[in-house]
Short mmCIF file of N, CA and C in Angstrom, two decimals:
data_model
loop_
_atom_site.label_atom_id
_atom_site.label_comp_id
_atom_site.label_asym_id
_atom_site.label_seq_id
_atom_site.Cartn_x
_atom_site.Cartn_y
_atom_site.Cartn_z
N UNK Z 1 9.09 28.80 -2.87
CA UNK Z 1 10.20 27.97 -2.53
C UNK Z 1 9.86 26.84 -1.61
N UNK Z 2 9.39 27.46 -0.21
CA UNK Z 2 9.10 26.74 1.03
C UNK Z 2 8.06 25.92 0.74
N UNK Z 3 6.90 26.44 0.08
CA UNK Z 3 5.91 25.39 -0.32
C UNK Z 3 6.30 24.11 -0.80
N UNK Z 4 7.34 24.25 -2.06
CA UNK Z 4 7.73 22.98 -2.72
C UNK Z 4 8.52 22.42 -1.67
N UNK Z 5 9.28 22.92 -0.76
CA UNK Z 5 10.01 21.93 0.18
C UNK Z 5 9.35 21.25 1.08
N UNK Z 6 8.20 22.06 1.51
CA UNK Z 6 7.30 20.98 2.60
C UNK Z 6 6.39 20.04 1.85
N UNK Z 7 5.98 20.51 0.60
CA UNK Z 7 5.46 19.50 -0.39
C UNK Z 7 6.25 18.31 -0.44
N UNK Z 8 7.49 18.62 -0.87
CA UNK Z 8 8.62 17.26 -1.21
C UNK Z 8 8.69 16.46 -0.03
N UNK Z 9 8.75 17.08 1.25
CA UNK Z 9 9.01 16.44 2.55
C UNK Z 9 7.93 15.59 3.12
N UNK Z 10 6.68 16.11 2.77
CA UNK Z 10 5.35 15.44 2.88
C UNK Z 10 5.29 14.29 1.83
N UNK Z 11 5.51 14.67 0.63
CA UNK Z 11 5.51 13.46 -0.27
C UNK Z 11 6.48 12.19 -0.10
N UNK Z 12 7.67 12.49 0.53
CA UNK Z 12 8.45 11.40 0.55
C UNK Z 12 8.38 10.83 1.89
N UNK Z 13 7.65 11.47 3.23
CA UNK Z 13 7.13 10.76 4.29
C UNK Z 13 6.09 10.02 3.92
N UNK Z 14 5.33 10.19 3.10
CA UNK Z 14 3.97 9.51 2.59
C UNK Z 14 4.58 8.35 1.95
N UNK Z 15 5.47 8.36 1.20
CA UNK Z 15 6.33 7.35 0.45
C UNK Z 15 6.57 6.24 1.54
N UNK Z 16 7.53 6.63 2.47
CA UNK Z 16 8.31 5.82 3.48
C UNK Z 16 7.16 4.98 4.47
N UNK Z 17 5.85 5.97 4.63
CA UNK Z 17 4.80 5.37 5.31
C UNK Z 17 4.31 4.26 4.76
N UNK Z 18 3.91 4.36 3.29
CA UNK Z 18 3.26 3.47 2.56
C UNK Z 18 4.37 2.22 2.18
N UNK Z 19 5.58 2.41 2.04
CA UNK Z 19 6.42 1.56 1.91
C UNK Z 19 6.99 0.79 3.07
N UNK Z 20 6.64 1.25 4.31
CA UNK Z 20 6.75 0.51 5.64
C UNK Z 20 5.82 -0.69 5.79
N UNK Z 21 4.83 -0.68 4.88
CA UNK Z 21 3.94 -1.64 5.14
C UNK Z 21 4.61 -2.92 4.68
N UNK Z 22 5.68 -3.04 3.72
CA UNK Z 22 6.31 -4.04 3.19
C UNK Z 22 7.01 -5.02 4.18
N UNK Z 23 7.62 -4.50 5.22
CA UNK Z 23 8.37 -5.31 6.13
C UNK Z 23 7.37 -5.88 7.19
N UNK Z 24 6.52 -4.91 7.69
CA UNK Z 24 5.43 -4.86 8.56
C UNK Z 24 4.42 -6.07 8.11
N UNK Z 25 3.91 -6.19 6.72
CA UNK Z 25 3.47 -7.22 6.48
C UNK Z 25 3.82 -8.31 6.37
N UNK Z 26 4.87 -8.65 5.98
CA UNK Z 26 5.85 -9.86 6.09
C UNK Z 26 6.05 -10.41 7.45
N UNK Z 27 6.19 -9.40 8.39
CA UNK Z 27 6.30 -9.94 9.80
C UNK Z 27 4.89 -10.64 10.37
N UNK Z 28 3.97 -9.54 9.94
CA UNK Z 28 2.71 -9.73 10.66
C UNK Z 28 2.03 -11.13 10.03
N UNK Z 29 2.38 -11.39 8.84
CA UNK Z 29 1.93 -12.77 8.13
C UNK Z 29 2.55 -13.94 9.01
N UNK Z 30 3.63 -13.60 9.39
CA UNK Z 30 4.38 -15.02 10.06
C UNK Z 30 3.69 -15.29 11.35
N UNK Z 31 3.51 -14.15 12.21
CA UNK Z 31 2.69 -14.23 13.25
C UNK Z 31 1.35 -14.82 13.28
N UNK Z 32 0.70 -14.31 12.22
CA UNK Z 32 -0.67 -14.80 12.01
C UNK Z 32 -1.05 -16.40 11.49
N UNK Z 33 0.12 -16.56 10.54
CA UNK Z 33 0.16 -18.10 10.22
C UNK Z 33 0.57 -18.79 11.47
N UNK Z 34 1.42 -18.32 12.59
CA UNK Z 34 2.01 -19.30 13.42
C UNK Z 34 0.72 -19.31 14.52
N UNK Z 35 -0.10 -18.31 14.42
CA UNK Z 35 -1.09 -18.46 15.60
C UNK Z 35 -2.37 -18.99 15.03
N UNK Z 36 -2.20 -19.69 13.90
CA UNK Z 36 -3.61 -20.25 13.33
C UNK Z 36 -4.01 -21.14 14.00
N UNK Z 37 -5.76 -20.83 14.50
CA UNK Z 37 -6.52 -21.80 15.10
C UNK Z 37 -6.16 -21.34 16.65
N UNK Z 38 -5.15 -20.53 17.15
CA UNK Z 38 -4.93 -20.10 18.53
C UNK Z 38 -5.71 -18.97 18.97
N UNK Z 39 -5.57 -18.73 20.57
CA UNK Z 39 -6.29 -17.55 20.87
C UNK Z 39 -5.35 -16.35 20.48
N UNK Z 40 -5.76 -15.36 20.22
CA UNK Z 40 -5.06 -14.25 19.70
C UNK Z 40 -4.91 -13.92 18.29
N UNK Z 41 -5.20 -15.04 17.37
CA UNK Z 41 -5.43 -15.01 16.12
C UNK Z 41 -6.26 -13.91 15.53
N UNK Z 42 -7.47 -13.82 16.25
CA UNK Z 42 -8.30 -12.73 15.31
C UNK Z 42 -7.94 -11.35 15.83
N UNK Z 43 -7.11 -11.27 16.92
CA UNK Z 43 -6.62 -9.95 17.12
C UNK Z 43 -5.29 -9.53 16.24
N UNK Z 44 -4.60 -10.53 15.86
CA UNK Z 44 -3.54 -10.49 14.97
C UNK Z 44 -4.01 -9.95 13.47
N UNK Z 45 -5.00 -10.73 13.32
CA UNK Z 45 -5.71 -10.36 11.85
C UNK Z 45 -6.55 -9.00 11.94
N UNK Z 46 -6.97 -8.49 13.26
CA UNK Z 46 -7.64 -7.45 13.32
C UNK Z 46 -6.49 -6.35 12.98
N UNK Z 47 -5.33 -6.58 13.66
CA UNK Z 47 -4.27 -5.52 13.68
C UNK Z 47 -3.66 -5.28 12.34
N UNK Z 48 -3.46 -6.55 11.48
CA UNK Z 48 -2.90 -6.71 10.18
C UNK Z 48 -4.08 -5.76 9.34
N UNK Z 49 -5.31 -6.10 9.41
CA UNK Z 49 -6.30 -5.03 8.73
C UNK Z 49 -6.05 -3.51 8.73
N UNK Z 50 -5.90 -3.15 10.14
CA UNK Z 50 -6.00 -1.86 10.50
C UNK Z 50 -4.65 -1.49 9.89
N UNK Z 51 -3.63 -1.91 10.05
CA UNK Z 51 -2.52 -1.54 9.78
C UNK Z 51 -2.39 -1.50 8.03
N UNK Z 52 -2.90 -2.36 7.45
CA UNK Z 52 -2.93 -2.21 6.04
C UNK Z 52 -3.73 -1.13 5.55
N UNK Z 53 -4.89 -1.17 6.29
CA UNK Z 53 -5.73 0.32 5.89
C UNK Z 53 -5.14 1.54 6.19
N UNK Z 54 -4.69 1.62 7.34
CA UNK Z 54 -3.87 2.95 7.72
C UNK Z 54 -2.85 3.52 6.73
N UNK Z 55 -1.93 2.44 6.73
CA UNK Z 55 -0.79 2.78 5.94
C UNK Z 55 -1.22 3.07 4.42
N UNK Z 56 -2.02 2.33 3.94
CA UNK Z 56 -2.36 2.52 2.52
C UNK Z 56 -3.03 4.09 2.43
N UNK Z 57 -4.03 4.48 3.53
CA UNK Z 57 -4.73 5.66 3.28
C UNK Z 57 -3.91 6.66 3.21
N UNK Z 58 -2.78 6.60 4.61
CA UNK Z 58 -1.74 7.61 4.42
C UNK Z 58 -0.98 8.00 3.37
N UNK Z 59 -0.18 6.74 3.06
CA UNK Z 59 0.58 6.83 1.93
C UNK Z 59 0.21 7.25 0.53
N UNK Z 60 -1.10 6.47 0.25
CA UNK Z 60 -1.81 6.61 -1.15
C UNK Z 60 -2.17 8.34 -1.23
N UNK Z 61 -2.93 8.78 -0.14
CA UNK Z 61 -3.53 10.03 -0.24
C UNK Z 61 -2.38 11.00 -0.26
N UNK Z 62 -1.38 10.85 0.74
CA UNK Z 62 -0.10 11.88 0.65
C UNK Z 62 0.41 12.03 -0.42
N UNK Z 63 0.88 10.78 -1.36
CA UNK Z 63 1.54 10.77 -2.47
C UNK Z 63 0.65 11.30 -3.43
N UNK Z 64 -0.41 10.90 -3.53
CA UNK Z 64 -1.38 11.69 -4.43
C UNK Z 64 -1.76 13.03 -4.45
N UNK Z 65 -2.01 13.81 -3.32
CA UNK Z 65 -2.35 15.00 -3.13
C UNK Z 65 -0.85 15.81 -3.43
N UNK Z 66 0.26 15.38 -2.79
CA UNK Z 66 1.39 16.25 -2.80
C UNK Z 66 2.04 16.02 -4.35
N UNK Z 67 1.84 14.79 -4.87
CA UNK Z 67 2.32 14.72 -6.30
C UNK Z 67 1.47 15.39 -7.33
N UNK Z 68 0.39 15.58 -7.09
CA UNK Z 68 -0.33 16.29 -8.09
C UNK Z 68 -0.06 17.86 -7.89
N UNK Z 69 0.02 18.26 -6.72
CA UNK Z 69 0.35 19.71 -6.53
C UNK Z 69 1.83 20.08 -7.08
N UNK Z 70 2.48 19.28 -6.85
CA UNK Z 70 4.34 19.25 -7.28
C UNK Z 70 4.23 19.32 -8.80
N UNK Z 71 3.41 18.44 -9.62
CA UNK Z 71 3.68 18.45 -10.92
C UNK Z 71 3.06 19.88 -11.34
N UNK Z 72 2.01 20.20 -10.90
CA UNK Z 72 1.27 21.42 -10.99
C UNK Z 72 1.99 22.68 -10.88
N UNK Z 73 2.85 22.70 -9.92
CA UNK Z 73 3.56 23.82 -9.81
C UNK Z 73 5.14 23.94 -10.10
N UNK Z 74 5.64 22.80 -10.41
CA UNK Z 74 7.00 22.74 -10.83
C UNK Z 74 6.83 22.59 -12.49
N UNK Z 75 7.59 23.64 -13.16
CA UNK Z 75 7.60 23.80 -14.60
C UNK Z 75 8.10 22.77 -15.35
N UNK Z 76 8.90 21.97 -14.82
CA UNK Z 76 9.86 21.05 -15.64
C UNK Z 76 9.10 19.52 -15.42
N UNK Z 77 7.99 19.33 -14.61
CA UNK Z 77 7.38 18.02 -14.74
C UNK Z 77 6.00 18.40 -15.15
N UNK Z 78 5.42 17.33 -15.59
CA UNK Z 78 4.07 17.17 -16.08
C UNK Z 78 3.55 15.81 -15.99
N UNK Z 79 2.29 15.62 -16.40
CA UNK Z 79 1.50 14.53 -16.14
C UNK Z 79 1.78 13.70 -17.45
N UNK Z 80 2.32 12.31 -17.11
CA UNK Z 80 2.11 11.39 -18.34
C UNK Z 80 3.07 11.60 -19.70
N UNK Z 81 4.30 12.43 -19.62
CA UNK Z 81 5.09 12.94 -20.45
C UNK Z 81 6.46 12.07 -20.89
N UNK Z 82 5.95 11.01 -21.41
CA UNK Z 82 7.06 9.92 -21.45
C UNK Z 82 8.43 10.31 -22.08
N UNK Z 83 8.44 11.55 -23.06
CA UNK Z 83 9.39 11.72 -23.81
C UNK Z 83 10.37 12.74 -23.16
N UNK Z 84 9.95 13.35 -21.92
CA UNK Z 84 10.95 14.11 -21.13
C UNK Z 84 11.30 13.51 -19.78
N UNK Z 85 10.28 13.30 -18.88
CA UNK Z 85 10.54 12.31 -17.76
C UNK Z 85 9.94 10.99 -17.65
N UNK Z 86 10.45 10.00 -18.43
CA UNK Z 86 10.04 8.58 -18.84
C UNK Z 86 9.73 8.15 -17.10
N UNK Z 87 10.76 8.38 -16.18
CA UNK Z 87 10.73 7.73 -14.81
C UNK Z 87 9.48 8.24 -14.12
N UNK Z 88 9.06 9.58 -14.37
CA UNK Z 88 8.02 10.27 -13.71
C UNK Z 88 6.85 9.61 -14.41
N UNK Z 89 6.67 9.43 -15.81
CA UNK Z 89 5.65 9.14 -16.33
C UNK Z 89 5.15 7.53 -15.81
N UNK Z 90 6.35 6.86 -15.85
CA UNK Z 90 6.21 5.38 -15.52
C UNK Z 90 5.72 5.21 -14.04
N UNK Z 91 6.07 5.97 -13.11
CA UNK Z 91 5.66 6.25 -11.66
C UNK Z 91 4.18 6.75 -11.56
N UNK Z 92 3.73 7.52 -12.84
CA UNK Z 92 2.47 7.74 -12.78
C UNK Z 92 1.49 6.77 -13.12
N UNK Z 93 1.88 6.02 -14.17
CA UNK Z 93 1.30 4.74 -14.65
C UNK Z 93 1.19 3.80 -13.68
N UNK Z 94 2.26 3.68 -12.91
CA UNK Z 94 2.10 2.60 -11.92
C UNK Z 94 1.15 3.09 -10.34
N UNK Z 95 1.00 4.16 -10.40
CA UNK Z 95 0.11 4.95 -9.52
C UNK Z 95 -1.33 4.57 -10.08
N UNK Z 96 -1.55 4.97 -11.20
CA UNK Z 96 -2.94 4.59 -11.56
C UNK Z 96 -3.29 3.19 -11.52
N UNK Z 97 -2.33 2.18 -11.61
CA UNK Z 97 -2.65 0.95 -11.40
C UNK Z 97 -2.92 0.65 -9.91
N UNK Z 98 -2.12 1.10 -9.15
CA UNK Z 98 -2.20 1.04 -7.59
C UNK Z 98 -3.67 1.49 -7.03
N UNK Z 99 -4.04 2.75 -7.67
CA UNK Z 99 -5.35 3.25 -7.51
C UNK Z 99 -6.45 2.24 -7.79
N UNK Z 100 -6.46 1.81 -8.75
CA UNK Z 100 -7.50 0.69 -9.68
C UNK Z 100 -7.23 -0.51 -8.73
N UNK Z 101 -6.24 -1.14 -8.44
CA UNK Z 101 -6.11 -2.14 -7.26
C UNK Z 101 -6.55 -2.09 -6.30
N UNK Z 102 -6.39 -1.01 -5.80
CA UNK Z 102 -7.03 -0.52 -4.27
C UNK Z 102 -8.26 -0.60 -4.31
N UNK Z 103 -8.88 0.19 -5.10
CA UNK Z 103 -10.35 0.31 -5.03
C UNK Z 103 -11.21 -0.81 -5.53
N UNK Z 104 -10.68 -1.46 -6.66
CA UNK Z 104 -11.22 -2.76 -7.33
C UNK Z 104 -11.23 -3.86 -6.80
N UNK Z 105 -10.05 -4.08 -5.99
CA UNK Z 105 -9.60 -5.42 -5.64
C UNK Z 105 -9.39 -5.47 -4.18
N UNK Z 106 -8.59 -4.65 -3.78
CA UNK Z 106 -8.15 -4.80 -2.31
C UNK Z 106 -9.31 -4.44 -1.21
N UNK Z 107 -9.89 -3.37 -1.47
CA UNK Z 107 -10.86 -2.94 -0.40
C UNK Z 107 -12.10 -4.02 -0.47
N UNK Z 108 -12.56 -4.33 -1.65
CA UNK Z 108 -13.66 -5.43 -1.54
C UNK Z 108 -13.34 -6.73 -0.73
N UNK Z 109 -11.64 -7.07 -0.97
CA UNK Z 109 -11.28 -8.35 -0.45
C UNK Z 109 -11.39 -8.06 1.13
N UNK Z 110 -10.68 -6.81 1.55
CA UNK Z 110 -10.33 -6.73 2.70
C UNK Z 110 -11.83 -6.49 3.80
N UNK Z 111 -12.88 -6.07 2.67
CA UNK Z 111 -14.20 -6.01 3.62
C UNK Z 111 -14.98 -7.55 3.88
N UNK Z 112 -14.47 -8.27 2.84
CA UNK Z 112 -15.00 -9.57 2.83
C UNK Z 112 -14.24 -10.33 4.07
N UNK Z 113 -13.00 -10.26 4.14
CA UNK Z 113 -12.10 -10.92 5.49
C UNK Z 113 -12.43 -10.29 6.94
N UNK Z 114 -12.80 -9.00 6.93
CA UNK Z 114 -13.28 -8.10 8.07
C UNK Z 114 -14.76 -8.54 8.40
N UNK Z 115 -15.50 -8.77 7.51
CA UNK Z 115 -16.88 -9.22 7.83
C UNK Z 115 -16.89 -10.61 8.48
N UNK Z 116 -16.08 -11.64 7.71
CA UNK Z 116 -16.05 -12.97 8.34
C UNK Z 116 -15.18 -13.08 9.70
N UNK Z 117 -14.52 -11.87 10.04
CA UNK Z 117 -13.47 -12.16 11.29
C UNK Z 117 -14.34 -11.69 12.51
N UNK Z 118 -15.32 -11.00 12.28
CA UNK Z 118 -16.27 -10.10 13.32
C UNK Z 118 -15.36 -9.51 14.37
N UNK Z 119 -16.02 -8.97 15.45
CA UNK Z 119 -15.50 -8.12 16.24
C UNK Z 119 -15.30 -8.98 17.54
N UNK Z 120 -15.61 -10.12 17.85
CA UNK Z 120 -15.21 -10.76 18.81
C UNK Z 120 -14.29 -11.55 18.99
N UNK Z 121 -12.94 -10.87 19.32
CA UNK Z 121 -11.36 -11.51 19.23
C UNK Z 121 -11.48 -12.67 20.34
N UNK Z 122 -12.53 -12.77 21.37
CA UNK Z 122 -12.16 -13.48 22.17
C UNK Z 122 -12.88 -15.12 21.77
N UNK Z 123 -13.62 -15.17 20.56
CA UNK Z 123 -14.63 -15.97 20.22
C UNK Z 123 -13.81 -17.37 19.90
N UNK Z 124 -14.38 -18.48 20.54
CA UNK Z 124 -13.68 -19.64 20.36
C UNK Z 124 -14.12 -20.46 19.17
N UNK Z 125 -15.06 -19.69 18.37
CA UNK Z 125 -15.52 -20.32 16.92
C UNK Z 125 -14.31 -20.28 16.30
N UNK Z 126 -14.06 -21.48 15.53
CA UNK Z 126 -12.94 -21.94 14.68
C UNK Z 126 -13.23 -20.83 13.26
N UNK Z 127 -12.15 -20.35 12.58
CA UNK Z 127 -12.38 -19.72 11.45
C UNK Z 127 -12.47 -20.52 10.35
N UNK Z 128 -13.40 -20.53 9.21
CA UNK Z 128 -13.69 -21.68 8.44
C UNK Z 128 -12.39 -21.68 7.14
N UNK Z 129 -12.22 -22.67 6.52
CA UNK Z 129 -11.27 -22.85 5.61
C UNK Z 129 -11.53 -21.68 4.48
N UNK Z 130 -12.78 -21.29 4.24
CA UNK Z 130 -13.14 -20.10 3.17
C UNK Z 130 -12.48 -19.00 3.70
N UNK Z 131 -12.63 -18.84 5.03
CA UNK Z 131 -11.62 -17.57 5.59
C UNK Z 131 -10.18 -17.36 5.11
N UNK Z 132 -9.71 -18.62 5.46
CA UNK Z 132 -8.36 -18.53 4.97
C UNK Z 132 -8.15 -18.52 3.31
N UNK Z 133 -9.10 -19.11 2.62
CA UNK Z 133 -8.83 -18.92 1.14
C UNK Z 133 -8.94 -17.28 0.86
N UNK Z 134 -10.04 -16.49 1.57
CA UNK Z 134 -10.09 -15.19 1.30
C UNK Z 134 -8.87 -14.39 1.86
N UNK Z 135 -8.13 -14.52 2.91
CA UNK Z 135 -7.12 -13.87 3.54
C UNK Z 135 -5.89 -14.27 2.43
N UNK Z 136 -5.75 -15.53 2.10
CA UNK Z 136 -4.77 -15.53 0.99
C UNK Z 136 -4.88 -14.68 -0.33
N UNK Z 137 -6.04 -14.53 -0.87
CA UNK Z 137 -6.24 -13.77 -1.87
C UNK Z 137 -6.01 -12.26 -1.56
N UNK Z 138 -6.25 -11.97 -0.14
CA UNK Z 138 -5.93 -10.45 0.10
C UNK Z 138 -4.52 -10.15 0.34
N UNK Z 139 -3.91 -11.31 0.65
CA UNK Z 139 -2.52 -11.34 0.97
C UNK Z 139 -1.74 -11.27 -0.44
N UNK Z 140 -2.19 -12.01 -1.50
CA UNK Z 140 -1.71 -11.92 -2.76
C UNK Z 140 -1.93 -10.25 -3.32
N UNK Z 141 -2.82 -9.80 -3.37
CA UNK Z 141 -3.03 -8.31 -3.76
C UNK Z 141 -2.26 -7.50 -2.79
N UNK Z 142 -2.15 -7.68 -1.61
CA UNK Z 142 -1.36 -6.92 -0.69
C UNK Z 142 0.08 -6.96 -1.33
N UNK Z 143 0.67 -7.98 -1.70
CA UNK Z 143 1.92 -8.19 -2.19
C UNK Z 143 2.26 -7.73 -3.41
N UNK Z 144 1.43 -7.61 -4.47
CA UNK Z 144 1.37 -6.95 -5.62
C UNK Z 144 1.46 -5.57 -5.28
N UNK Z 145 0.61 -4.90 -4.51
CA UNK Z 145 0.67 -3.65 -4.26
C UNK Z 145 1.77 -2.92 -3.61
N UNK Z 146 2.53 -3.93 -2.59
CA UNK Z 146 3.85 -3.68 -2.18
C UNK Z 146 4.92 -3.72 -3.27
N UNK Z 147 4.89 -4.56 -4.04
CA UNK Z 147 5.82 -4.68 -5.10
C UNK Z 147 5.86 -3.36 -5.99
N UNK Z 148 4.60 -2.88 -6.15
CA UNK Z 148 4.58 -2.01 -7.00
C UNK Z 148 4.81 -0.48 -6.52
N UNK Z 149 4.70 -0.63 -4.97
CA UNK Z 149 5.04 0.76 -4.31
C UNK Z 149 6.42 0.58 -4.25
N UNK Z 150 7.15 -0.46 -4.04
CA UNK Z 150 8.57 -0.54 -3.96
C UNK Z 150 9.19 -0.26 -5.53
N UNK Z 151 8.53 -0.62 -6.43
CA UNK Z 151 9.26 -0.02 -7.53
C UNK Z 151 8.91 1.38 -7.98
N UNK Z 152 7.92 1.95 -7.26
CA UNK Z 152 7.98 3.50 -7.78
C UNK Z 152 8.82 4.24 -6.60
N UNK Z 153 9.10 3.59 -5.54
CA UNK Z 153 10.05 4.17 -4.77
C UNK Z 153 11.52 4.11 -5.51
N UNK Z 154 11.83 3.02 -5.94
CA UNK Z 154 13.23 2.81 -6.53
C UNK Z 154 13.36 3.54 -7.76
N UNK Z 155 12.11 4.00 -8.37
CA UNK Z 155 12.36 4.90 -9.55
C UNK Z 155 12.35 6.23 -9.28
N UNK Z 156 11.89 6.68 -8.14
CA UNK Z 156 12.23 7.87 -7.75
C UNK Z 156 13.64 8.24 -7.41
N UNK Z 157 14.00 7.22 -6.40
CA UNK Z 157 15.29 7.49 -5.74
C UNK Z 157 16.42 7.18 -6.75
N UNK Z 158 16.25 6.36 -8.09
CA UNK Z 158 17.32 6.39 -8.94
C UNK Z 158 17.20 6.69 -10.04
N UNK Z 159 16.02 7.73 -10.48
CA UNK Z 159 16.12 8.49 -11.68
C UNK Z 159 17.16 9.47 -11.94
N UNK Z 160 17.81 9.84 -11.02
CA UNK Z 160 18.98 10.91 -11.34
C UNK Z 160 20.18 9.91 -11.72
N UNK Z 161 20.11 8.94 -11.54
CA UNK Z 161 21.36 7.71 -12.11
C UNK Z 161 21.41 7.72 -13.41
N UNK Z 162 20.26 7.63 -14.22
CA UNK Z 162 19.85 7.07 -15.19
C UNK Z 162 19.69 8.44 -16.41
#
């Protein structure tokens, strides 16, 4: 019983960490937009990329590992069983979509943005318009992922009411 409680706490903490990207993302985007073309823009962009990467890794990995173990250990839950736990099966389908989006779209877009950004934060070379197009594309996919994470979180905390 203690293992289940620990797994559940780690699962919830991972979800909160992953979900915390939503407000941080919105705030950092405002700062990045306000600093466009100014000194410090590259540093903000680097912080944004690191934050997105770190929260995504911690959140997704924690949710995946603890979720799989919890479903394997608890007798009343199972994988993709819509007839009994439709809320859990829906969460699992969304998680598969999140994994696909992360590995097929988010990571390649983030690598392209990181490559163009370079590591010279004090560089006076202006970022090209193509960089900002790639950044907007990255922001779109991060928004979609944040919405799906929020939906998953809401399914988890409201399933007992339905």
